[in-house]
Coordinates of C-alpha atoms in Angstrom, one line a residue:
Chain A
M6 CA 4.0 -55.1 18.8
S7 CA 6.6 -53.6 16.7
L8 CA 8.5 -51.9 13.6
V9 CA 8.7 -54.2 11.1
I10 CA 10.7 -54.0 7.6
K11 CA 10.3 -57.4 5.3
N12 CA 12.7 -56.9 2.1
L13 CA 12.3 -53.9 1.1
Y14 CA 13.9 -52.4 -2.2
A15 CA 14.0 -48.5 -2.5
R16 CA 15.6 -46.1 -4.9
V17 CA 15.7 -42.6 -5.4
K18 CA 12.8 -41.1 -7.4
D19 CA 13.8 -42.2 -11.0
G20 CA 17.4 -42.8 -10.1
A21 CA 19.6 -45.4 -8.8
T22 CA 18.3 -48.2 -6.7
I23 CA 19.7 -47.3 -2.7
L24 CA 17.7 -50.9 -0.1
N25 CA 18.3 -54.1 -2.0
G26 CA 15.7 -56.0 0.3
V27 CA 16.1 -54.9 3.8
S28 CA 14.7 -57.1 6.5
L29 CA 14.4 -55.6 10.2
E30 CA 11.9 -55.6 13.4
I31 CA 12.3 -53.4 16.2
P32 CA 10.2 -54.6 19.0
K33 CA 8.9 -52.5 21.3
G34 CA 11.3 -51.1 24.2
E35 CA 14.1 -51.9 22.4
V36 CA 17.1 -50.1 20.6
H37 CA 19.0 -51.0 17.9
A38 CA 21.7 -49.5 16.5
I39 CA 22.3 -49.4 12.1
M40 CA 26.0 -48.8 11.3
G41 CA 27.8 -49.1 8.0
P42 CA 30.2 -47.4 5.7
N43 CA 29.1 -43.8 4.1
G44 CA 26.5 -44.4 1.4
S45 CA 25.5 -47.9 2.4
G46 CA 21.9 -46.3 2.7
K47 CA 21.1 -46.0 6.2
S48 CA 19.6 -42.0 6.1
T49 CA 17.9 -43.6 2.6
L50 CA 16.1 -46.2 5.0
S51 CA 15.5 -43.2 7.7
K52 CA 13.9 -41.4 4.5
V53 CA 12.0 -44.0 3.1
L54 CA 10.2 -44.7 6.1
C55 CA 9.3 -41.3 6.8
G56 CA 7.8 -41.3 3.9
H57 CA 10.2 -38.3 1.5
P58 CA 9.0 -37.4 -1.2
D59 CA 12.2 -37.9 -2.8
Y60 CA 12.4 -41.6 -3.0
E61 CA 10.0 -44.0 -3.8
V62 CA 9.3 -47.9 -2.8
I63 CA 10.1 -50.8 -5.3
S64 CA 8.8 -53.6 -3.3
G65 CA 8.8 -54.4 0.1
T66 CA 6.7 -54.0 3.3
A67 CA 6.9 -51.4 6.6
E68 CA 4.3 -52.0 9.4
L69 CA 4.1 -50.0 12.3
D70 CA 2.2 -52.0 15.1
G71 CA 0.8 -54.1 12.4
Q72 CA -0.5 -50.6 10.1
D73 CA 1.2 -50.6 6.7
L74 CA 3.4 -47.4 6.8
F75 CA 3.8 -47.1 3.4
A76 CA -0.1 -46.8 2.8
M77 CA -0.4 -43.7 4.9
S78 CA 1.1 -39.9 3.9
V79 CA 4.2 -38.5 6.1
D80 CA 2.0 -36.7 8.8
E81 CA 0.0 -40.2 9.3
R82 CA 3.0 -42.1 10.1
S83 CA 3.7 -39.4 12.4
R84 CA 0.5 -39.1 14.3
A85 CA 0.8 -43.1 14.2
G86 CA 3.9 -42.7 16.3
L87 CA 7.2 -42.5 14.0
F88 CA 9.6 -39.9 14.4
L89 CA 12.8 -39.4 12.5
A90 CA 15.4 -36.8 13.6
F91 CA 16.9 -35.3 11.0
Q92 CA 20.7 -35.4 9.8
Y93 CA 20.4 -32.3 8.6
P94 CA 17.4 -30.6 10.2
V95 CA 15.6 -28.3 7.8
E96 CA 15.3 -24.1 8.3
V97 CA 11.8 -22.9 7.8
P98 CA 11.9 -19.1 8.0
G99 CA 9.4 -17.4 9.6
V100 CA 7.8 -20.3 11.3
S101 CA 8.5 -20.0 14.8
N102 CA 9.1 -23.3 17.2
A103 CA 6.9 -22.5 19.3
N104 CA 4.1 -22.5 16.7
F105 CA 5.8 -25.4 15.1
M106 CA 5.3 -27.5 17.8
R107 CA 2.1 -26.5 19.0
A108 CA 0.6 -27.3 15.3
A109 CA 2.5 -30.4 15.2
L110 CA 0.0 -31.4 19.1
Q111 CA -2.8 -29.6 18.1
A112 CA -2.8 -31.7 15.0
R113 CA -2.5 -35.2 17.2
L114 CA -5.5 -34.0 19.6
P115 CA -9.1 -35.1 18.4
K116 CA -10.9 -32.3 15.9
G117 CA -12.5 -29.5 18.1
E118 CA -10.1 -30.0 20.8
E119 CA -7.6 -26.6 21.8
L120 CA -4.3 -27.6 22.5
D121 CA -3.8 -26.0 26.0
A122 CA -1.3 -23.2 25.5
V123 CA -0.2 -22.2 29.0
S124 CA 0.6 -26.0 30.3
F125 CA 2.0 -26.3 26.4
Y126 CA 4.7 -23.5 27.2
K127 CA 5.0 -24.4 30.3
T128 CA 6.2 -28.7 29.0
M129 CA 8.3 -26.8 26.3
R130 CA 10.3 -24.6 28.6
S131 CA 10.6 -27.7 31.0
T132 CA 12.1 -29.7 27.9
M133 CA 14.4 -27.1 26.5
A134 CA 15.8 -26.5 30.1
Q135 CA 16.6 -30.5 30.4
L136 CA 18.5 -29.8 27.0
G137 CA 19.9 -27.4 28.2
M138 CA 18.5 -24.6 25.8
D139 CA 17.8 -21.3 26.1
T140 CA 13.8 -20.2 25.9
K141 CA 14.9 -17.5 23.4
F142 CA 14.4 -20.6 20.8
T143 CA 10.7 -20.7 21.2
A144 CA 10.2 -17.7 19.2
R145 CA 13.2 -18.0 16.5
A146 CA 12.1 -19.4 13.1
V147 CA 12.6 -23.4 13.3
N148 CA 16.4 -24.0 12.6
E149 CA 16.9 -20.8 11.2
G150 CA 20.6 -19.8 12.1
F151 CA 20.9 -22.3 14.4
S152 CA 24.2 -24.4 14.4
G153 CA 24.9 -27.6 13.5
G154 CA 24.7 -28.5 17.8
E155 CA 21.3 -26.4 17.9
K156 CA 19.6 -27.9 15.2
K157 CA 20.1 -31.3 16.3
R158 CA 19.0 -30.6 20.0
N159 CA 16.2 -28.8 18.4
D160 CA 14.9 -32.1 16.8
V161 CA 15.5 -33.8 20.0
L162 CA 13.6 -31.2 21.8
Q163 CA 11.0 -32.0 19.0
M164 CA 10.8 -35.7 19.7
M165 CA 10.4 -35.1 23.4
M166 CA 7.4 -33.1 23.0
L167 CA 6.0 -35.4 20.4
E168 CA 6.7 -38.4 22.6
P169 CA 6.7 -41.3 19.5
T170 CA 6.5 -44.6 19.8
Y171 CA 8.9 -45.6 17.4
A172 CA 11.6 -42.7 16.9
I173 CA 14.7 -42.7 14.2
L174 CA 17.9 -40.6 15.1
D175 CA 19.9 -40.7 11.7
E176 CA 23.5 -39.4 13.3
T177 CA 22.2 -37.3 15.3
D178 CA 25.5 -37.5 17.1
S179 CA 27.2 -35.7 14.1
G180 CA 27.7 -31.5 15.3
L181 CA 27.5 -32.5 18.9
D182 CA 30.4 -31.9 21.2
V183 CA 30.7 -33.9 23.8
D184 CA 28.6 -32.1 26.6
A185 CA 25.9 -31.3 24.1
L186 CA 26.2 -35.4 23.0
R187 CA 26.2 -36.2 26.9
I188 CA 22.8 -33.9 27.2
V189 CA 20.7 -35.1 24.6
S190 CA 21.9 -38.9 25.2
D191 CA 20.4 -38.0 28.8
G192 CA 17.4 -37.3 27.2
V193 CA 16.9 -40.0 25.0
N194 CA 17.7 -42.8 27.8
A195 CA 14.8 -40.8 30.0
M196 CA 12.7 -41.6 26.6
R197 CA 13.4 -45.0 26.9
A198 CA 9.9 -47.2 27.9
P199 CA 9.0 -50.8 27.4
F200 CA 6.2 -48.9 24.8
R201 CA 8.9 -47.3 23.0
S202 CA 11.7 -48.4 20.6
F203 CA 14.8 -46.5 18.7
M204 CA 16.3 -46.7 15.9
I205 CA 20.0 -45.0 15.9
I206 CA 21.4 -44.4 12.7
T207 CA 25.6 -43.6 13.5
H208 CA 28.9 -44.1 12.4
Y209 CA 30.4 -43.4 16.2
K210 CA 30.8 -46.0 19.5
R211 CA 30.4 -42.4 21.4
L212 CA 27.1 -42.6 20.8
L213 CA 26.0 -45.8 21.6
D214 CA 28.2 -45.5 24.9
Y215 CA 25.5 -43.3 25.9
I216 CA 22.9 -45.0 24.6
R217 CA 23.3 -48.4 24.9
P218 CA 21.6 -50.4 22.0
D219 CA 20.0 -53.7 22.9
V220 CA 21.0 -54.5 18.8
V221 CA 23.2 -53.5 16.4
H222 CA 23.0 -53.7 12.2
V223 CA 25.2 -53.1 10.2
L224 CA 24.1 -52.5 6.5
Y225 CA 26.3 -52.6 3.4
K226 CA 25.2 -51.5 -0.2
G227 CA 21.2 -51.2 1.1
K228 CA 21.1 -54.6 3.1
I229 CA 21.5 -55.7 6.9
V230 CA 24.6 -58.0 6.5
R231 CA 25.1 -58.5 9.9
T232 CA 23.0 -58.9 13.4
A233 CA 24.5 -58.9 16.8
G234 CA 24.7 -57.4 20.1
Y235 CA 26.6 -54.3 21.4
E236 CA 30.2 -56.4 20.9
L237 CA 29.6 -55.4 17.5
V238 CA 30.1 -51.8 17.8
E239 CA 33.5 -52.4 19.5
Q240 CA 34.2 -54.3 16.5
I241 CA 33.9 -52.0 14.3
E242 CA 35.7 -49.4 16.3
E243 CA 38.5 -51.4 16.1
N244 CA 38.8 -52.6 12.9
G245 CA 36.4 -50.4 10.7
F246 CA 34.1 -52.3 8.4
D247 CA 36.3 -54.1 5.9
F248 CA 36.1 -56.9 7.2
L249 CA 32.7 -57.1 7.0
K250 CA 33.1 -56.0 2.8
T251 CA 34.2 -59.6 2.8
E252 CA 31.5 -61.2 4.1
A253 CA 28.5 -59.2 1.9
Chain B
M7 CA -51.6 22.2 -2.3
S8 CA -53.4 23.7 -5.7
M9 CA -53.8 20.9 -8.6
E10 CA -51.0 22.8 -10.5
E11 CA -48.6 22.3 -7.5
A12 CA -49.4 18.5 -7.2
F13 CA -48.6 18.1 -11.1
A14 CA -45.5 20.0 -11.1
L15 CA -43.9 18.4 -8.3
A16 CA -45.1 15.0 -9.6
E17 CA -43.3 16.5 -12.8
A18 CA -40.3 17.3 -10.6
E19 CA -40.0 13.7 -9.2
A20 CA -40.3 11.3 -12.7
K21 CA -38.2 13.8 -14.1
L22 CA -35.2 13.3 -11.0
K23 CA -36.2 9.5 -10.7
A24 CA -35.4 9.9 -14.6
A25 CA -32.4 11.0 -13.9
L26 CA -31.3 8.8 -11.4
N27 CA -32.3 6.2 -13.8
E28 CA -29.6 7.5 -16.6
C29 CA -27.4 7.6 -14.1
Q30 CA -27.5 4.1 -13.0
A31 CA -27.4 3.0 -16.4
R32 CA -23.9 4.8 -17.0
F33 CA -23.1 3.0 -14.0
D34 CA -23.9 -0.2 -15.1
K35 CA -22.4 0.1 -18.1
A36 CA -19.3 1.5 -16.8
K37 CA -16.3 -1.0 -17.3
M38 CA -14.6 -1.6 -14.2
P39 CA -11.2 -1.0 -13.9
D40 CA -9.5 -4.7 -14.4
R41 CA -5.9 -5.6 -15.8
R42 CA -6.6 -5.5 -19.0
N43 CA -8.2 -2.0 -19.1
E44 CA -4.8 0.2 -20.6
D45 CA -6.4 3.1 -18.8
W46 CA -5.5 1.7 -15.8
R47 CA -2.0 0.6 -16.4
F48 CA 0.1 3.4 -15.8
G49 CA -0.7 5.3 -12.9
R50 CA 0.7 8.9 -12.1
P51 CA 0.1 8.8 -8.5
H52 CA 2.8 11.9 -8.1
V53 CA 1.2 13.9 -10.8
Y54 CA -1.9 13.5 -9.0
A55 CA -0.6 13.9 -5.8
K56 CA 0.7 17.3 -6.5
Q57 CA -2.6 18.4 -8.3
L58 CA -4.4 17.4 -5.6
V59 CA -2.5 19.5 -3.3
D60 CA -1.9 22.9 -5.5
T61 CA -5.6 22.4 -6.2
I62 CA -7.2 21.9 -2.4
T63 CA -4.6 24.1 -0.7
A64 CA -5.8 27.1 -3.5
R65 CA -9.3 26.9 -2.7
D66 CA -11.1 30.1 -2.0
N67 CA -13.1 28.1 1.0
H68 CA -11.8 26.5 4.1
N69 CA -13.3 23.4 4.3
Y70 CA -10.1 21.2 3.9
F71 CA -8.2 23.2 6.8
E72 CA -11.8 23.4 9.0
R73 CA -11.7 19.4 8.5
M74 CA -8.1 19.1 8.9
V75 CA -7.6 16.9 12.4
I76 CA -4.6 18.2 14.7
C77 CA -3.7 14.9 16.1
D78 CA -1.6 16.0 19.4
K79 CA -1.0 14.6 23.2
G80 CA -4.6 15.1 24.1
N81 CA -5.5 13.5 20.7
A82 CA -3.4 10.6 20.5
A83 CA -6.1 7.5 19.7
T84 CA -8.4 8.0 17.0
R85 CA -10.3 5.6 15.6
L86 CA -12.2 8.1 12.8
T87 CA -14.8 6.1 10.6
R88 CA -16.2 7.0 6.9
D89 CA -19.3 4.8 6.0
D90 CA -19.6 5.9 2.1
D91 CA -22.8 5.1 1.0
D92 CA -24.2 8.3 -0.2
L93 CA -21.4 8.4 -3.1
L94 CA -23.0 6.0 -5.2
Q95 CA -24.9 9.1 -6.7
T96 CA -21.4 11.1 -8.1
E97 CA -19.6 7.9 -9.1
M98 CA -22.7 8.0 -11.3
L99 CA -21.7 11.1 -13.2
M100 CA -18.3 9.7 -14.2
Q101 CA -18.5 9.3 -18.0
T102 CA -15.3 7.4 -18.2
I103 CA -13.6 6.0 -15.6
G104 CA -9.6 6.8 -15.7
S105 CA -6.9 8.2 -14.3
D106 CA -7.6 11.8 -14.9
A107 CA -11.4 11.1 -14.2
L108 CA -10.2 9.7 -10.6
L109 CA -8.2 12.8 -9.6
K110 CA -11.2 15.1 -10.6
R111 CA -12.8 12.6 -8.4
H112 CA -10.9 13.3 -5.7
I113 CA -10.5 16.9 -6.2
E114 CA -14.4 17.0 -5.9
R115 CA -14.7 14.6 -3.2
F116 CA -11.9 15.8 -1.0
E117 CA -13.5 16.2 2.3
D118 CA -14.7 12.4 1.9
G119 CA -11.4 11.8 3.3
Y120 CA -9.3 12.8 6.5
S121 CA -6.6 14.9 6.6
L122 CA -4.6 14.7 9.5
Y123 CA -2.0 17.5 11.2
I124 CA 0.3 15.3 13.5
E125 CA 2.2 17.9 15.2
E126 CA 2.9 16.0 18.6
D127 CA 4.6 12.5 19.2
T128 CA 1.3 10.2 19.8
T129 CA 1.3 7.6 21.8
E130 CA -1.0 5.4 20.1
V131 CA -1.7 4.4 16.8
I132 CA -4.1 6.5 14.6
E133 CA -7.0 4.7 13.3
L134 CA -8.3 5.8 10.0
V135 CA -11.6 3.9 8.7
Y136 CA -13.1 3.7 5.5
E137 CA -15.9 1.4 4.8
T138 CA -18.2 1.6 1.8
R139 CA -21.0 -1.0 0.2
S140 CA -20.8 1.2 -2.8
F141 CA -18.3 3.2 -3.9
C142 CA -16.0 5.6 -1.8
S143 CA -13.4 7.3 -2.8
P144 CA -11.3 9.4 -0.4
S145 CA -8.0 11.4 -0.2
T146 CA -6.1 11.0 2.9
F147 CA -3.8 13.8 3.5
I148 CA -1.2 13.1 6.5
M149 CA 1.5 16.1 7.7
V150 CA 3.8 14.7 10.2
A151 CA 5.6 17.6 12.0
P152 CA 9.6 18.5 12.3
G153 CA 10.8 15.6 14.8
V154 CA 7.4 14.0 15.6
K155 CA 7.1 9.9 15.8
A156 CA 3.7 8.7 14.8
E157 CA 1.8 5.4 13.6
V158 CA -1.5 5.6 11.3
H159 CA -3.2 2.8 10.2
I160 CA -5.5 3.0 7.9
I161 CA -8.4 0.4 6.7
Y162 CA -10.2 0.3 3.8
S163 CA -13.1 -2.0 4.0
C164 CA -15.0 -3.1 0.6
L165 CA -18.2 -4.3 2.3
E166 CA -20.6 -6.7 0.1
I167 CA -19.6 -5.7 -3.6
G168 CA -17.9 -2.3 -2.2
N169 CA -15.4 -0.8 -4.4
I170 CA -12.7 1.9 -3.0
F171 CA -10.7 4.0 -5.1
A172 CA -8.2 6.0 -2.2
A173 CA -5.6 8.3 -2.8
C174 CA -3.3 9.0 0.1
N175 CA -0.9 12.0 0.4
I176 CA 2.2 11.6 3.1
Q177 CA 4.5 14.3 3.8
V178 CA 7.0 13.6 6.1
A179 CA 9.2 16.7 8.0
A180 CA 12.6 16.2 9.2
G181 CA 13.3 14.0 12.1
A182 CA 10.1 13.1 11.9
E183 CA 9.5 9.0 12.4
L184 CA 5.9 8.2 10.9
K185 CA 4.4 4.4 10.1
V186 CA 1.6 4.1 7.9
R187 CA -0.2 0.3 7.8
V188 CA -2.5 0.4 5.0
Q189 CA -5.0 -2.5 5.1
A190 CA -7.4 -3.0 2.2
E191 CA -10.0 -5.9 2.4
S192 CA -13.1 -7.0 1.2
D193 CA -15.8 -9.7 3.1
G194 CA -17.6 -10.2 -0.1
S195 CA -16.3 -11.9 -3.3
D196 CA -16.2 -8.7 -5.5
G197 CA -14.5 -6.2 -3.4
R198 CA -12.0 -4.3 -5.4
C199 CA -9.8 -1.5 -4.4
M200 CA -6.9 1.3 -6.0
I201 CA -4.7 3.1 -3.9
I202 CA -2.6 5.6 -5.0
T203 CA -0.1 6.5 -2.8
N204 CA 2.7 9.6 -2.6
I205 CA 5.1 10.1 -0.1
Q206 CA 7.1 12.8 0.5
N207 CA 10.1 12.5 2.6
M208 CA 12.2 15.6 3.9
G209 CA 14.2 14.3 6.0
G210 CA 12.7 11.6 8.3
K211 CA 12.0 8.0 8.3
V212 CA 9.0 6.2 7.0
M213 CA 8.1 3.0 7.1
H214 CA 4.6 2.2 5.0
L215 CA 3.1 -1.3 4.8
T216 CA 0.4 -2.1 2.5
E217 CA -1.9 -5.5 2.8
Y218 CA -4.4 -6.7 0.2
R219 CA -7.2 -9.2 2.0
G220 CA -9.9 -10.9 0.4
L221 CA -10.3 -8.7 -3.0
R222 CA -10.9 -9.3 -6.4
W223 CA -9.0 -7.2 -7.6
A224 CA -6.3 -5.0 -6.2
R225 CA -4.3 -2.4 -7.7
E226 CA -1.2 -0.2 -5.8
E227 CA 0.8 2.7 -7.4
T228 CA 3.1 3.8 -4.5
V229 CA 5.4 6.5 -4.8
A230 CA 8.0 7.4 -2.3
E231 CA 9.7 10.6 -3.1
L232 CA 13.2 11.6 -1.0
Y233 CA 14.1 14.9 -0.8
S234 CA 16.6 15.4 1.6
P235 CA 19.7 13.9 2.4
G236 CA 19.1 11.1 5.5
S237 CA 15.9 10.6 4.6
E238 CA 14.9 7.4 4.9
T239 CA 12.1 5.1 3.7
K240 CA 10.7 1.7 3.7
L241 CA 7.8 -0.4 1.7
F242 CA 6.6 -3.3 2.5
S243 CA 4.1 -5.5 1.4
A244 CA 2.7 -8.7 2.5
N245 CA -0.2 -10.3 0.8
R246 CA -2.2 -14.0 0.6
L247 CA -4.2 -13.8 -2.6
V248 CA -6.3 -17.0 -3.5
G249 CA -9.6 -18.1 -5.9
D250 CA -9.2 -15.5 -9.3
S251 CA -7.5 -12.1 -7.4
V252 CA -5.7 -9.9 -9.1
L253 CA -3.1 -7.7 -7.2
D254 CA -1.5 -5.5 -9.0
Q255 CA 1.4 -3.3 -7.2
H256 CA 3.4 -0.6 -8.9
T257 CA 5.9 1.3 -7.3
R258 CA 8.7 3.6 -7.8
Q259 CA 11.1 5.0 -5.2
I260 CA 12.5 8.8 -6.7
H261 CA 15.9 9.7 -5.1
H262 CA 16.1 13.4 -6.1
V263 CA 19.1 14.2 -4.0
G264 CA 22.1 12.1 -2.6
G265 CA 22.9 10.6 0.7
A266 CA 18.9 9.5 1.3
S267 CA 18.3 5.6 1.4
S268 CA 15.0 3.4 0.3
D269 CA 14.2 0.0 0.5
L270 CA 11.4 -1.8 -1.0
L271 CA 10.4 -5.4 -0.1
Y272 CA 7.1 -6.7 -1.3
K273 CA 6.2 -10.7 -0.9
N274 CA 3.3 -12.7 -1.7
V275 CA 1.9 -16.0 -1.5
V276 CA 0.1 -17.0 -4.7
D277 CA -3.0 -19.9 -4.3
D278 CA -5.5 -21.5 -6.9
N279 CA -6.1 -18.9 -10.1
A280 CA -4.7 -15.6 -8.7
T281 CA -2.4 -13.2 -10.1
A282 CA 0.4 -11.1 -8.9
I283 CA 1.8 -8.3 -10.7
F284 CA 4.8 -6.4 -9.6
A285 CA 6.2 -3.4 -11.4
G286 CA 9.2 -1.4 -9.7
N287 CA 11.6 1.2 -10.2
I288 CA 14.5 2.8 -9.2
Y289 CA 14.8 6.3 -10.2
V290 CA 18.1 8.1 -8.9
A291 CA 18.4 12.1 -9.9
P292 CA 21.8 12.7 -12.1
G293 CA 24.1 13.7 -9.1
A294 CA 22.1 12.4 -6.1
H295 CA 25.1 10.4 -5.0
N296 CA 25.6 8.4 -2.2
T297 CA 21.8 7.1 -2.5
D298 CA 21.0 3.6 -1.0
A299 CA 18.2 2.3 -3.1
Y300 CA 17.0 -1.5 -2.6
Q301 CA 14.3 -3.7 -4.1
S302 CA 13.1 -7.3 -3.7
N303 CA 9.9 -8.8 -4.9
R304 CA 9.3 -12.5 -3.4
N305 CA 6.5 -14.7 -4.6
M306 CA 5.6 -17.9 -3.0
L307 CA 3.2 -20.1 -5.8
L308 CA 1.3 -22.6 -4.0
S309 CA -0.4 -23.9 -7.3
E310 CA 0.2 -24.7 -10.8
K311 CA -2.2 -22.0 -11.5
A312 CA -1.3 -19.4 -9.8
T313 CA 0.9 -16.8 -12.0
V314 CA 2.9 -13.6 -10.8
H315 CA 4.8 -11.2 -13.4
S316 CA 7.7 -9.2 -11.5
L317 CA 9.5 -6.5 -13.2
P318 CA 12.2 -4.8 -10.9
G319 CA 13.8 -2.0 -12.2
L320 CA 16.7 0.2 -11.9
E321 CA 17.3 3.7 -13.8
I322 CA 19.9 5.3 -12.4
L323 CA 21.9 9.0 -13.6
A324 CA 24.1 9.5 -10.8
D325 CA 27.6 7.9 -10.5
K326 CA 28.1 7.1 -6.6
V327 CA 25.2 4.7 -5.5
R328 CA 24.6 1.5 -4.1
C329 CA 21.2 0.3 -5.6
S330 CA 20.1 -3.6 -6.1
H331 CA 16.8 -4.9 -7.3
G332 CA 16.1 -8.6 -7.2
S333 CA 12.8 -10.3 -7.8
A334 CA 12.1 -14.6 -6.8
S335 CA 9.3 -16.7 -7.6
A336 CA 9.0 -20.3 -6.4
P337 CA 6.8 -22.9 -5.5
M338 CA 7.3 -24.0 -1.6
D339 CA 10.1 -25.7 -0.9
D340 CA 9.5 -29.1 -0.5
E341 CA 11.8 -30.1 2.2
Q342 CA 10.2 -27.5 4.5
L343 CA 6.5 -28.9 3.8
F344 CA 8.6 -32.6 4.4
Y345 CA 9.8 -31.4 7.7
L346 CA 6.5 -30.4 8.9
C347 CA 4.7 -32.8 7.7
S348 CA 7.5 -35.3 9.6
R349 CA 5.9 -33.9 12.8
G350 CA 2.4 -34.8 12.1
I351 CA 1.3 -31.7 10.7
S352 CA -1.3 -32.2 7.6
R353 CA 0.0 -31.0 4.2
R354 CA -2.2 -27.8 3.9
D355 CA -1.5 -26.9 7.6
A356 CA 2.1 -27.2 6.5
Q357 CA 1.5 -25.0 3.8
L358 CA -0.5 -22.8 5.4
L359 CA 2.7 -22.5 8.1
V360 CA 5.2 -22.0 5.8
A361 CA 2.9 -19.3 3.6
D362 CA 2.4 -17.0 7.2
G363 CA 6.2 -18.0 7.9
F364 CA 7.2 -16.7 4.4
L365 CA 5.0 -13.5 5.5
A366 CA 5.9 -13.0 8.5
D367 CA 9.4 -12.2 7.9
V368 CA 8.2 -8.6 6.0
L369 CA 5.3 -8.2 8.8
N370 CA 8.8 -8.2 11.6
K371 CA 10.6 -6.0 10.0
F372 CA 7.6 -3.6 10.0
H373 CA 6.0 -4.2 13.4
G374 CA 9.4 -5.2 14.9
E375 CA 11.2 -8.8 15.8
S376 CA 9.2 -8.6 18.8
Q377 CA 5.9 -9.5 16.6
S378 CA 7.4 -12.8 15.6
S379 CA 5.9 -15.0 18.1

């Protein structure tokens, strides 16, 4: 059981091709890091997998536990177990965090079954406490007026509430101070399980020091150009991406 | 009963029946108001209100005063309901439908509506309910005494094919605070409603919210007049239009004197083939310096066939003022929809969440942020 991406080509709708044959397999239970210079296609990969309407798949496949990911709508992919923590979480004025989470959890229940409000709020509050978030955020509109770090924490809160089987974290470390980074990483580490895998997109070693990846991939010009263990992170930290460019 | 008497009675009954049939025929032919009927394009609510009050208060009989509901501490929570089924016949007598006829109708049947004199703070909301399955044309008159705080909830309920043409006149004295929530709704597919409102603020604070639900056609004419420095009037409206419904809103904020403030925020979510029309105007009289007046109309379109006409306007005849007006109509933000859908919420439910959120901004401002959750 795994997330399998084969020879994926994708482009911005009516625009440039960004992904040029990405192939990748993330088995359950593993944490994979995706690194690469700016503009290499990391965020595009995450958005294409989640079905962002600005991108279109040219060719290639992606399967989630054997299911054709590209045949599913955005919400179906989420309910099938895929989660994306956004690089820039979106503000949704007027929709409270609590209502948003309730709707997301309700969508996962069989038709006719109602979410138990009491246990929902209990879980939400305890998860917020785990992430060091003030409970007043339950009533606040989704990400509206949040600082960069608060938005990232809010995305991780959603991930912890929705308990996906495949989670993509797109530069979740950007905008987080040292303490917040540790808290968020602790949250992610607490979710590591044999039935769950993570794709962590980052530029920096510091996040991967907290969330130790099993496999590290380097994406360059829309293609995976190298796959190795944690030692690749140290190599990149020391020498940057220049040496990889010559290999590509 | 003698034979002659029996004949006379039968003849009278036949005449009455014929008269009623004639009325019914006129009623059937009467043109219902719609957005293409120019008789209904330009209302004069402030003129109606003045004439209405002048006429009523000058009456020889004292029905108006006798029927007035005095709201004080002992009569705080009030739910007054009027089911107005018996008005069809009077309505049939209207040869033409138009603003003047409407005014006449209100003067004739002023007692059909409620008159409130709120002389002490009320701890609970005063609820006025007008229901009709035919025609109802109530005039509501609310006067708030100096320094008094109150909240009134007016519900106009068009049951089945019911139509309501209502007038509401509000007078708020210095230092008073009044919140008025007006809810016009229909449980059928053909409910129509027109509400003419005049708010005269003599130095108090007024918050006025209108909500239209399930009506096929609704017209609002709201005029807020500010008569004293320090007067503060806020107008709100939040609506979700579906099907072929039309909401036609005309507003005017009139600053007679300087040092007063008015603010308007009207928001609509427009779906299907629905149409939202907004024509607003801020008028600042000569010499009304230090006026603060704002007006904002925002529309969210959920369908390619939805239509919005928005005409905000300013008419400023004083030099030292802060006034602004704005209008924006746009489809729902795709990024917001994607974000919600990426958490497993269906596109339709996500649209409803975002639409509710769009309108919640207005409701929160009216009710207070505490209701946001």
